[in-house]
Structure formats: C-alpha cells, structure tokens
CSV table of C-alpha atoms and ligand atoms in Angstrom, one decimal:
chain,number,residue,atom,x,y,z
A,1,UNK,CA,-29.2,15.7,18.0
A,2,UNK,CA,-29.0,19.0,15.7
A,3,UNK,CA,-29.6,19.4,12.2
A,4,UNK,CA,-25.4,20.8,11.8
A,5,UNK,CA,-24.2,17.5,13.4
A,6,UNK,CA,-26.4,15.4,11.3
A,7,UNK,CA,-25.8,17.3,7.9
A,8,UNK,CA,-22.1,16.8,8.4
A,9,UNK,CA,-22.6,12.9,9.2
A,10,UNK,CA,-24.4,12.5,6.4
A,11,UNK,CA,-21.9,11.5,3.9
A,12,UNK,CA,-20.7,8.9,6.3
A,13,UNK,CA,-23.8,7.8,6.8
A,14,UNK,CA,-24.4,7.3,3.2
A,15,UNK,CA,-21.2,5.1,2.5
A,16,UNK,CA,-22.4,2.8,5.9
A,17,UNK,CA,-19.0,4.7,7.5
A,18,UNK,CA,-20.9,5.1,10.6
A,19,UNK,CA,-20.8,2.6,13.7
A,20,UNK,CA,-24.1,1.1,14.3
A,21,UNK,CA,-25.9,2.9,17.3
A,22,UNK,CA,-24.2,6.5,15.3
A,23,UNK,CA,-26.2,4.9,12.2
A,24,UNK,CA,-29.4,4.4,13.9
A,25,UNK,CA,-29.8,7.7,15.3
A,26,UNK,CA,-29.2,10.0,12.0
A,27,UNK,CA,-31.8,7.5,10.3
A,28,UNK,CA,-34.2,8.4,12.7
A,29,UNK,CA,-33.3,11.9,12.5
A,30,UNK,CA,-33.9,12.0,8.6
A,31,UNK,CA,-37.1,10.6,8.8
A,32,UNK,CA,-38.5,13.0,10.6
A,33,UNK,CA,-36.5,16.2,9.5
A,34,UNK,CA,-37.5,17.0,6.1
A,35,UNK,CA,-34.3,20.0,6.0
A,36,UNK,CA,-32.2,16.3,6.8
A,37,UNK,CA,-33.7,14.6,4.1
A,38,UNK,CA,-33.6,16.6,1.3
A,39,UNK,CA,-29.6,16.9,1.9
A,40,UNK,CA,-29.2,13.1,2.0
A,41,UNK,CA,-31.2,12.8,-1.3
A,42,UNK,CA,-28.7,15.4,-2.9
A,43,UNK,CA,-25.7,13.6,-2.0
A,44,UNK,CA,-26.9,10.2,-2.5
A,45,UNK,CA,-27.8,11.7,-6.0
A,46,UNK,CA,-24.2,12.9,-6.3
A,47,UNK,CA,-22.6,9.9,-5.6
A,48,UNK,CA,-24.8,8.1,-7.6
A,49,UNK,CA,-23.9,10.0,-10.4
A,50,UNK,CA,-20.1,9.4,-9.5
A,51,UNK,CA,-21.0,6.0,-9.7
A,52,UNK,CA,-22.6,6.2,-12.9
A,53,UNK,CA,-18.8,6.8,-14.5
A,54,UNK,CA,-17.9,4.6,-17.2
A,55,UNK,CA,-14.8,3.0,-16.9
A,56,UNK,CA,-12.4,5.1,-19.2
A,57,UNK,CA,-10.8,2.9,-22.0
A,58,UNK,CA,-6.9,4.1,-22.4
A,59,UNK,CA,-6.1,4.4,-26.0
A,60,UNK,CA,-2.9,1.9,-25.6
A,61,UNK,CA,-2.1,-0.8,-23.2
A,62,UNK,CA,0.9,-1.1,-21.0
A,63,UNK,CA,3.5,-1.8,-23.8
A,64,UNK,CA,5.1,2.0,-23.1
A,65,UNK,CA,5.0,0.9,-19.2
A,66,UNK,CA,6.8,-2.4,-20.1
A,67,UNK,CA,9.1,-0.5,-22.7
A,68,UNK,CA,10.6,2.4,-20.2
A,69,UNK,CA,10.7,-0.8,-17.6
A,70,UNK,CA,12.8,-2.8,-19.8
A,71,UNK,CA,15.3,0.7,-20.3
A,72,UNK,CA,15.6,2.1,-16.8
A,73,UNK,CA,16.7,-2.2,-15.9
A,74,UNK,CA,19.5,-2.0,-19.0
A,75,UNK,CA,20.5,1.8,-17.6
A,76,UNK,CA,20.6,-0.1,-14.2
A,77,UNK,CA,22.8,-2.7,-15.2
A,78,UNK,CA,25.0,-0.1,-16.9
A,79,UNK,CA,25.7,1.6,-13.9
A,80,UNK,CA,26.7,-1.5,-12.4
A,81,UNK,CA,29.4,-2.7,-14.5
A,82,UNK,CA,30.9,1.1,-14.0
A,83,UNK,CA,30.8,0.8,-10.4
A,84,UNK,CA,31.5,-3.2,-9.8
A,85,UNK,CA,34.4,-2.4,-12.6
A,86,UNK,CA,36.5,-0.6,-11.1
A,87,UNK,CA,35.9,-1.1,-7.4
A,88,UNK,CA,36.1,-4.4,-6.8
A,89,UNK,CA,39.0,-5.5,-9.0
A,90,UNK,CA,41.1,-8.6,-7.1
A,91,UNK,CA,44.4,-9.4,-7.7
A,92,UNK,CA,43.5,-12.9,-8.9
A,93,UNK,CA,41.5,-11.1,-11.3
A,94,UNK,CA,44.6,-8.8,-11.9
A,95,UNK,CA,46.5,-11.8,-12.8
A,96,UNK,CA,43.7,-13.9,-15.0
A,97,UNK,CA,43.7,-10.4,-17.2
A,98,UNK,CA,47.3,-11.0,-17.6
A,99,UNK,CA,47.7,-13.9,-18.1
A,100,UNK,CA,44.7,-14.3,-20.9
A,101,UNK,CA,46.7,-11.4,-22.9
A,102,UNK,CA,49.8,-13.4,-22.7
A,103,UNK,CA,47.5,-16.3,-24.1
A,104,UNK,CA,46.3,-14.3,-26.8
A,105,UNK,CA,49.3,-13.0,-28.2
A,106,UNK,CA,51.0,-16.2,-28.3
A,107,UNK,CA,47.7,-17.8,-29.8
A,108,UNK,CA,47.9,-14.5,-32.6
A,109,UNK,CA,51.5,-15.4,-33.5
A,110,UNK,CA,50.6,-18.6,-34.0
A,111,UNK,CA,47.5,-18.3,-35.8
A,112,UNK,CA,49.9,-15.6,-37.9
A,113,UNK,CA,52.1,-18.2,-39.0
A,114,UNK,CA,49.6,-21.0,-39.9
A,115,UNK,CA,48.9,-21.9,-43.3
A,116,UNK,CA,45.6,-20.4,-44.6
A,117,UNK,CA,44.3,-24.1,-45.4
A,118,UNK,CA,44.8,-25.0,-42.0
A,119,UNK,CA,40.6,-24.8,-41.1
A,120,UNK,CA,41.7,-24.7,-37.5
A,121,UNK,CA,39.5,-21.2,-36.3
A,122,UNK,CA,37.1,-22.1,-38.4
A,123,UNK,CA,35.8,-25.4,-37.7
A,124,UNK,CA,36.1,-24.4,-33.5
A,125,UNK,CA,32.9,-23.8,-32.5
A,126,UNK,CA,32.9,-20.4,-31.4
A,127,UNK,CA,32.5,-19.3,-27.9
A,128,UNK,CA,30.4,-16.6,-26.5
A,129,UNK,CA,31.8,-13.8,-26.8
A,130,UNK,CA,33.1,-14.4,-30.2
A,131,UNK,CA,29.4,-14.7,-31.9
A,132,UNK,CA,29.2,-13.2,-34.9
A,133,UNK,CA,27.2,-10.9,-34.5
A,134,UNK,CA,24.0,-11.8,-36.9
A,135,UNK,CA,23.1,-14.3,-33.9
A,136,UNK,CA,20.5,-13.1,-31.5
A,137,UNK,CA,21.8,-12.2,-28.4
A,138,UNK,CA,20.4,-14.5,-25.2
A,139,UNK,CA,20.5,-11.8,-23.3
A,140,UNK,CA,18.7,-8.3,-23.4
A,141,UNK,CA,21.0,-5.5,-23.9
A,142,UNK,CA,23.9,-7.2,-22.6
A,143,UNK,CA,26.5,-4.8,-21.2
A,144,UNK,CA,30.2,-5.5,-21.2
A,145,UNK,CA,31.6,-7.8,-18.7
A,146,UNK,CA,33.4,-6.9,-15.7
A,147,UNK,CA,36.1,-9.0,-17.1
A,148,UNK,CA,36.0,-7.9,-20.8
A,149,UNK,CA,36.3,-4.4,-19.3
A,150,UNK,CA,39.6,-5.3,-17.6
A,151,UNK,CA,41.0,-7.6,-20.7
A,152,UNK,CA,42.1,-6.3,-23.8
A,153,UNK,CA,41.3,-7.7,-26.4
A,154,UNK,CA,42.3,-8.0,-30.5
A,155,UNK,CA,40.5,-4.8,-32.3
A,156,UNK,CA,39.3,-7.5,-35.1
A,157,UNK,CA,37.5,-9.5,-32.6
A,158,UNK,CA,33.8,-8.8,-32.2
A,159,UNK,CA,33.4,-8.9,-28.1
A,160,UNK,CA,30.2,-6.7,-27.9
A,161,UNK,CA,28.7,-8.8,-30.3
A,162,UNK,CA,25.0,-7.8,-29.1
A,163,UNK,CA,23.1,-6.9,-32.0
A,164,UNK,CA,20.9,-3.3,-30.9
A,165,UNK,CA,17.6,-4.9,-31.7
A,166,UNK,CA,14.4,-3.1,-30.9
A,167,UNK,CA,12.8,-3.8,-27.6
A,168,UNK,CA,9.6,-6.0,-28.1
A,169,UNK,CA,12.6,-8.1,-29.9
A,170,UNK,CA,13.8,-9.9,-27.0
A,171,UNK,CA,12.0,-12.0,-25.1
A,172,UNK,CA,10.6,-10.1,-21.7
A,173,UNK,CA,11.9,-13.1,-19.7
A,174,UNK,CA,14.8,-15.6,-19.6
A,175,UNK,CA,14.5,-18.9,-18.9
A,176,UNK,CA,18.5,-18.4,-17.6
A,177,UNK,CA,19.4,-15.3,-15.2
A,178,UNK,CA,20.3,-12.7,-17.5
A,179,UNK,CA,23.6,-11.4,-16.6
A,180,UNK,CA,22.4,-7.8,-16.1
A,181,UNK,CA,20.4,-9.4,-13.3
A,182,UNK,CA,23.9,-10.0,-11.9
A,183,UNK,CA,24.8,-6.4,-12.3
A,184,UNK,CA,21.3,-5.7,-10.3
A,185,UNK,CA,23.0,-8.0,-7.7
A,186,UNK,CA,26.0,-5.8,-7.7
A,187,UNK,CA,24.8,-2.8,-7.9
A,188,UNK,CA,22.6,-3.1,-5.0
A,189,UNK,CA,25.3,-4.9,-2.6
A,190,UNK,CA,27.6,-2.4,-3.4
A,191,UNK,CA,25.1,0.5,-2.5
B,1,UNK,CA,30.5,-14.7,-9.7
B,2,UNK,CA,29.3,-16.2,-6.4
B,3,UNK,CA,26.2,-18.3,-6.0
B,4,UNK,CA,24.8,-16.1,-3.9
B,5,UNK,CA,25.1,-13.2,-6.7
B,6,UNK,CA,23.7,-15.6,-8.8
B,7,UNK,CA,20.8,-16.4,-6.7
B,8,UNK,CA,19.8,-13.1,-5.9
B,9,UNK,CA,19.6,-12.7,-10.0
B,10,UNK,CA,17.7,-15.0,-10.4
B,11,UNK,CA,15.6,-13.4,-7.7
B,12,UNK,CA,15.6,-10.1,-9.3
B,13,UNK,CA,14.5,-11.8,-12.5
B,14,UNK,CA,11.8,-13.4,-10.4
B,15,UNK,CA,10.6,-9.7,-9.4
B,16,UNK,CA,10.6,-8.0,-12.8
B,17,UNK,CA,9.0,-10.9,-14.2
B,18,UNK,CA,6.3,-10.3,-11.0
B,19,UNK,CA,6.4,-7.0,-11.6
B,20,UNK,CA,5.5,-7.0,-15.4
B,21,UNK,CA,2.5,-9.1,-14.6
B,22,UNK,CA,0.9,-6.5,-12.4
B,23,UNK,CA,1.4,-3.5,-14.8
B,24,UNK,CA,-0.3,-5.6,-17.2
B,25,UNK,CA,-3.0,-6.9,-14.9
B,26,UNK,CA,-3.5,-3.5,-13.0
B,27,UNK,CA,-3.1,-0.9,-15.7
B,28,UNK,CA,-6.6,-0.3,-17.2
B,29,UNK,CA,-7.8,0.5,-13.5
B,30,UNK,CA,-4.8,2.7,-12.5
B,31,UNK,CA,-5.6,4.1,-15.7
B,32,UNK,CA,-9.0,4.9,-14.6
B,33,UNK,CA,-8.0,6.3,-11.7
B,34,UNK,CA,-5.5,8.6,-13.7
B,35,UNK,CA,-8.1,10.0,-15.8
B,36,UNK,CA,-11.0,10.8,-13.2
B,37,UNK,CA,-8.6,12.8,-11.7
B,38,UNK,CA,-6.4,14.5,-14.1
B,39,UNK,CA,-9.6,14.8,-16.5
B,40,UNK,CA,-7.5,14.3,-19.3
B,41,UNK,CA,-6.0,10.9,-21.6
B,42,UNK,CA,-2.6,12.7,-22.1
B,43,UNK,CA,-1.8,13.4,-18.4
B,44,UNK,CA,-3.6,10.4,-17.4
B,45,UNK,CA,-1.5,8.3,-19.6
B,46,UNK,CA,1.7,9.9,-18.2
B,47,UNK,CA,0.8,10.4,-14.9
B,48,UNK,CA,0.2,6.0,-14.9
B,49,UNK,CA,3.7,5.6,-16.6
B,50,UNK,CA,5.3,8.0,-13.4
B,51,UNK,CA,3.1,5.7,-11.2
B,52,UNK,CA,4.2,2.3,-12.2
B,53,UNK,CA,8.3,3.3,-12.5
B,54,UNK,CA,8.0,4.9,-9.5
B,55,UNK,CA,6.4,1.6,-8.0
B,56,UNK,CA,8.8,-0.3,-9.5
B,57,UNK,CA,11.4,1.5,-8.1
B,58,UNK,CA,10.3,1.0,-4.4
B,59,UNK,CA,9.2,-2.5,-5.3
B,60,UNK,CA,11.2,-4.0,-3.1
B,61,UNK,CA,9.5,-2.0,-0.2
B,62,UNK,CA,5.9,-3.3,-0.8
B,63,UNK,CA,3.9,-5.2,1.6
B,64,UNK,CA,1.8,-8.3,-0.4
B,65,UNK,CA,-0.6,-7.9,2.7
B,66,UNK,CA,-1.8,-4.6,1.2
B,67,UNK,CA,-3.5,-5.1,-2.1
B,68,UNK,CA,-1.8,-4.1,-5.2
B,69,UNK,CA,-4.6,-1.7,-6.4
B,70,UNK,CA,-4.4,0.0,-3.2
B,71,UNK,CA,-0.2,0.6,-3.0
B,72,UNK,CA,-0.2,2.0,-6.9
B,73,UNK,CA,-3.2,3.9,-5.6
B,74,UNK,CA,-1.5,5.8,-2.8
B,75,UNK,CA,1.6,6.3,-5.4
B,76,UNK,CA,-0.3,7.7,-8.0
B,77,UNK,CA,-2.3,10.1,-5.9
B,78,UNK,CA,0.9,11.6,-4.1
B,79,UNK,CA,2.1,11.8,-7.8
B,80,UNK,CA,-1.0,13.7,-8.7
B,81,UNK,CA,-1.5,16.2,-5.7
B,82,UNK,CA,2.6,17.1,-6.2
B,83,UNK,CA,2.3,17.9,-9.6
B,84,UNK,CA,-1.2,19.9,-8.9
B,85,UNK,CA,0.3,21.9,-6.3
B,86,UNK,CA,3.4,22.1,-8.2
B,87,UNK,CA,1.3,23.2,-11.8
B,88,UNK,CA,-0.5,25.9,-9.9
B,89,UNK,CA,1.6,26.6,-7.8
B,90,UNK,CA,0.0,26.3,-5.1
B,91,UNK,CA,0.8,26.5,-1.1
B,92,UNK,CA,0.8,22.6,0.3
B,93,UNK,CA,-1.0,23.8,3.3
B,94,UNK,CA,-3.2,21.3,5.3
B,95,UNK,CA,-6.7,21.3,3.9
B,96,UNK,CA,-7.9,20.7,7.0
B,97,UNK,CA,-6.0,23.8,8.8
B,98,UNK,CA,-8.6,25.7,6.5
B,99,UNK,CA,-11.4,24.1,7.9
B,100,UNK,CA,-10.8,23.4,11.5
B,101,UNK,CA,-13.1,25.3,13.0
B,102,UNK,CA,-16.3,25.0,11.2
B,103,UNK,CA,-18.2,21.9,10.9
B,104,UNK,CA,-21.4,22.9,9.1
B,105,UNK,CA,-22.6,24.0,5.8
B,106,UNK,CA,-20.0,26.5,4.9
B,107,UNK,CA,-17.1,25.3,3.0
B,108,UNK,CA,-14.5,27.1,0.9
B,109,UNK,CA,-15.7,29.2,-1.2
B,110,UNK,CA,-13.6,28.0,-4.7
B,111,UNK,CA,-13.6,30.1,-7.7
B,112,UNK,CA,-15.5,27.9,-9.9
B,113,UNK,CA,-16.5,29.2,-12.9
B,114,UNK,CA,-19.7,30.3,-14.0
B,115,UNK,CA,-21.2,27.2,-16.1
B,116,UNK,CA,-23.5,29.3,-17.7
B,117,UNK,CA,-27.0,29.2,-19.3
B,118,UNK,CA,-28.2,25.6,-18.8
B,119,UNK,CA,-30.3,23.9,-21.6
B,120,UNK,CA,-33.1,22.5,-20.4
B,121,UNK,CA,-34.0,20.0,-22.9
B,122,UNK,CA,-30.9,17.8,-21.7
B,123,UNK,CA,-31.8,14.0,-22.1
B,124,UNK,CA,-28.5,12.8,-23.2
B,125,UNK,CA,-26.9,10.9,-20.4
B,126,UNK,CA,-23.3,12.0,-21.5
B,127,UNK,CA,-23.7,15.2,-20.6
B,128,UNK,CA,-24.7,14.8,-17.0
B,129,UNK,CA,-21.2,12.3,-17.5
B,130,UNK,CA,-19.3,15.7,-18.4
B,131,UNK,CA,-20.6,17.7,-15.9
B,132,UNK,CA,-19.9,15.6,-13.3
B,133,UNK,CA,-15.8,15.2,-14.8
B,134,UNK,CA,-15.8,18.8,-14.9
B,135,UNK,CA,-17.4,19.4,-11.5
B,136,UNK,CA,-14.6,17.0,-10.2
B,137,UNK,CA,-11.9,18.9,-11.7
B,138,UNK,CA,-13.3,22.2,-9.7
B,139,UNK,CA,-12.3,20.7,-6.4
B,140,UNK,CA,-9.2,20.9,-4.9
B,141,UNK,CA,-7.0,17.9,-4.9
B,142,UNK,CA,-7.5,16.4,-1.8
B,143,UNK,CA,-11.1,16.7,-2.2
B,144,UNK,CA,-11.5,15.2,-5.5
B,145,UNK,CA,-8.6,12.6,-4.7
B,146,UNK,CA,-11.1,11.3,-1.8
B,147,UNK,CA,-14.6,11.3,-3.5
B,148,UNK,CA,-12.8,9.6,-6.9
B,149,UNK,CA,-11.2,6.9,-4.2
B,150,UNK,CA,-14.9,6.3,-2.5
B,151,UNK,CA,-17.1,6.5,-5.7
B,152,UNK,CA,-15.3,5.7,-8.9
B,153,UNK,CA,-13.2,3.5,-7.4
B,154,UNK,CA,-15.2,2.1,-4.7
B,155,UNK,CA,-12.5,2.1,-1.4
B,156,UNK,CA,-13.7,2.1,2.0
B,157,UNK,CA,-12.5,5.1,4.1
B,158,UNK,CA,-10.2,2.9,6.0
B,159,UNK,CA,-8.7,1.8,2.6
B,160,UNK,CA,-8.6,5.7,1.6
B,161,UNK,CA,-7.3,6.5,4.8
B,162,UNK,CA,-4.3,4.4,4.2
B,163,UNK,CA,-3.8,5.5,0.5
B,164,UNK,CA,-3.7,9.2,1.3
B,165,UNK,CA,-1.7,8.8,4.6
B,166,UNK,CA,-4.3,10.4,6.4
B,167,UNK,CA,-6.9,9.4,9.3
B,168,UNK,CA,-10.2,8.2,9.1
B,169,UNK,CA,-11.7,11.8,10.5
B,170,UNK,CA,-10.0,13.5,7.4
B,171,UNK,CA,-11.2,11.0,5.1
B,172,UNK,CA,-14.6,11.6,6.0
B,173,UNK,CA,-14.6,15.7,6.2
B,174,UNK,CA,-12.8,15.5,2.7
B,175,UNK,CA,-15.4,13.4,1.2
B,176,UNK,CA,-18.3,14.8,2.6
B,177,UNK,CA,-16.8,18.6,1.7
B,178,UNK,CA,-16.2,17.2,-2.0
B,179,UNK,CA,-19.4,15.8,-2.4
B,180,UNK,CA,-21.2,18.8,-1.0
B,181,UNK,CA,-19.1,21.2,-3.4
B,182,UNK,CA,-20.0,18.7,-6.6
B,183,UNK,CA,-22.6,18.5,-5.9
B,184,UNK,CA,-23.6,22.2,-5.9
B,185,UNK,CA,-21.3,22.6,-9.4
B,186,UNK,CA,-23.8,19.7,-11.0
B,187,UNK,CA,-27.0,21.5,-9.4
B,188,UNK,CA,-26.1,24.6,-10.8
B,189,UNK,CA,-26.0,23.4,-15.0
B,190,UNK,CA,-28.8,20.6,-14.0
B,191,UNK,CA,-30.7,21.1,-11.6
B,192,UNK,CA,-33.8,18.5,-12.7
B,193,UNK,CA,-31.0,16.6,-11.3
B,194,UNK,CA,-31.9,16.9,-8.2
B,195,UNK,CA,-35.2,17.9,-8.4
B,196,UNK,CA,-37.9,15.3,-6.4
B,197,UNK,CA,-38.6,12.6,-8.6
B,198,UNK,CA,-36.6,9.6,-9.0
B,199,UNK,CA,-33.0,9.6,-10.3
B,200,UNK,CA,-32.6,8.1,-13.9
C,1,ZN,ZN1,-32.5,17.9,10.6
C-alpha cells in the first residue's frame, strides 16, 4: 500500500467512511509512515476546526417564512376562483344565479315599499355575506365565491365584507376548513 | 361543494398547518446551514426563505422516510450552487470531469487570494473562526457544499450523497479535496495551527 493511495483515503478514514478491513490497513500504514501521519494530523486539525463553528444565531425567526407562506396560499386561492369560475359553470348553477336575482329584486321592491318603522332588515340576523364589515373575517383573506362571482348583486350591499387586516392578524389555523382550502382543492383537480 | 372537495381541504389545511410547524422547528438549523455557506446573514436569510417556499411548493412530493433536515438540505444546496454558478457566472461543468484522472496531492489550483502578513500574537479564538468562514468561501461550491454537510452539520457521506444527488465516490473526493484546500488557506494566515503540539 502506497503513500498516494493512503493520502487520498485519509479523509475517509478520518470520518470512519471506510469499511473495516480498508480501515485497518491505513491505520497501520500511518503508524509507521511519518509523511502519512503528519497529513492525517492536518486534516483532523481542519475538521476539527470546522467543528469548532458556533452555531450562527439569525437575527429574526421564521415569521418572514410564515408571512410569504400565508401570501403565495391567498395568491393560490386567487387563481383558483379565476379558473374554477369560469370553467366549471353548470347549468343548475346557471339557473340558481337566476333565480336568486329574481329573488332579490322582488325582495328590493318590497323592502322599497315598506314603511321605515317596519324593523324587518334590521332585527334579521344577518347572514354571511352580508357582515358588516367591522366583524373579523373567519377566514383569511377570503376571495370571492364562485357563486358571488356569477350573482349579481345590489351595489349597496357589502359582499366582500373581508376587512384587509394585516397578516399576524388572523389566526394561522382554522379550526373549520377555510374556504380558500377549497379553492386549493380546485385548483389542483382542475390542473 | 362536494365532500370530497371538502375533505381534501381539510387535508390541505392539515398540510400547511404541518408545514408551518417544521419551518418553525427547522429554521435556525437551515439557517445555519445558509450562512456557512453563503458566509453572509443577508443571503443566508434569503437564500432560507427560497428554501422553505420552494419546499413548500413540492411538499406534496416529500418522502417522511427521509428526515426533514435532510430534504430542506438538498433544496437549499441546489438553491445555493445555481445561484453561485449563476452569480459568477460560472460553467456547471462536472467537478469531477476536472479531476478524473489524478488521485493524489494535486488539486485545482484556485485563485485564492493572498491573506497576507499573518500576526503572530493571535490568541483570540474568533479569529481562527474567521479564517476558517473565509477559507470556506475560497472553495468552489461543491467543495464547500460537502465539507459544511460532513463538519458543521455533521451528515454521513451516505446522507450527503443523497442531499447532493451524487454517489458515495464523489462525496468522498469532494470532501477530502475541500478539506485539503482549507486546510492549506487556514495554514497559510496560522500556521501554529498546525504546528506539533496539541490543538486548542
Ligand atoms: Zn505513507
């Protein structure tokens, strides 16, 4: 066994890379080979040094990690209400749509000619996507609908009632599935 | 709004939820990792970030049976040589193209700079600590990518192996040739280092 072959199994040797009988022979070798030796002392000094490394302390955590996380998953489930929107429109949904504005605008007249006493709207309680729009939002960043896409609605009526709130506002998790985790859905079966 | 789309929501929610955990749990390290081989906190910082939302992105493509550490790991360091070679615009060709034939002492000769008049009265401890970040940043890439993974951050060379997408026999020439060539940068601006004696 050469001094070149030994030199170049040396690091190997050093990290216990080296199967046993390999192992056995360069120790040998380096006891008796001064040249060997004084190689493996350098690198074992060199890696000791690399070992020596303090573990480097980043100057913020992994909020700015969590913060572009929580973006690209709302630009996500934007895409997905583009795309689910306007491909998979049914015809049943067609017809809800049209129906619900024929709804509406007999509810408005009616609403038009009712006293102002009457405490009818009022005392409702409101649903959804009529929140005013102080409330905080369930859900993160919600995105429109599929369905409030496709029905229009009164211009006084608040439907994207989702306050812009800053990130660390919302919660990171939902104890309910957060509907742009349906858009994920979408997004992904319709890829 | 089937049950099924429902169901995979609530799977999805499930992953980001799993997901959050482990930038939380893993960061510092990944961080560590960043820094001993960009050398610096401001690429270090964004060269993490790029690591985790590219994980993220190809979550759904990772294997549990490999550890976590170990995935982010190979990420990151493909992340790192691209933008290296991509920075200095350097040719991607195969490290080990360039050193096929030989197999002793002579490596690549790498245009480090000169370090200069050393001071000889050097006790403080941080120094060596530079010399040794600044002898890492003199190697190429690959090199430095190997000998951070074995010694800062401890992998086997079968671990390493799988992180750089490389075999065993590459690990070990990589290391070995990055060790040799830090360890020649180091001797050169302290060499009491590795003068006889024990090591401090
Ligand atoms: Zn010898």
């Amino acid at each position: 066994m050469n001094c070149r072959y030994v030199q170049s199994r040396l690091s190997a040797y050093l990290d216990m890379e080296l199967t046993g009988h390999e192992h056995q022979l360069i120790r040998s070798h380096i006891e008796n080979c001064i040249e060997c030796s004084t190689e493996f002392e350098r690198l074992r000094r060199t890696k000791h040094l690399l070992r020596q490394l303090p573990v480097v302390q980043p100057s913020q955590g992994p909020e700015a990690v969590l913060v572009r996380l929580r973006a690209q998953r709302a630009t996500v489930s934007q895409n997905a209400v583009i795309r689910v929107g306007w491909r998979s429109v049914r015809w049943w949904q067609m017809a809800v749509g049209a129906a619900a504005i024929g709804v509406f605008l007999w509810w408005n007249s009616t609403v038009a000619e009712t006293p102002s006493d009457v405490t009818f709207a009022s005392s409702t309680p409101k649903p959804l996507l009529f929140r005013s729009s102080s409330e905080p939002s369930l859900f993160r960043m919600r995105s429109p609908l599929p369905s409030e896409m496709l029905n229009p609605v009164p211009f006084n009526q608040p439907v994207f009632s989702t306050p812009i709130l800053p990130t660390n506002y919302y919660p990171a998790h939902n104890s309910v599935p957060s509907f742009e985790g349906l858009y994920h859905t979408f997004y992904f079966q319709s890829r | 709004m089937t049950h099924t789309a429902i169901a995979q929501s609530m799977e999805q929610e499930l992953l980001d939820r799993e997901f959050d955990a482990l930038v939380m749990r893993y960061y510092q390290q990944v961080y560590n990792l960043a820094y001993r081989l960009t050398g610096n906190a401001a690429d270090a910082e964004d060269l993490t970030q790029e690591a985790f939302l590219r994980a993220y992105r190809f979550f759904d493509r990772y294997d549990p049976t490999m550890p976590f550490m170990n995935w982010i790991s190979r990420i990151l360091t493909n992340l790192y040589i691209d933008e290296y070679r991509r920075r200095k615009r350097l040719p991607t060709l195969s490290i080990e193209e360039r050193f096929e034939n030989e197999e002793g002492e002579e490596g690549e000769q790498l245009d480090i700079p000169d370090p200069g008049p050393s001071p000889l009265d050097i006790a403080e401890s941080n120094q060596y600590k530079e010399a040794v970040q600044e002898g890492l940043m003199s190697l190429a890439p690959e090199f430095r990518t190997a000998v951070v993974l074995a010694d800062v951050m401890g992998h086997s060379y079968e671990e390493i192996a799988e992180i750089m997408n490389t075999s065993i026999g590459t690990v070990r020439s990589r290391i070995h040739r990055g060790r040799k060539q830090l360890r020649d940068i180091i001797q050169r601006k302290y060499p009491e280092l590795f003068e006889r004696g024990d090591l401090k």
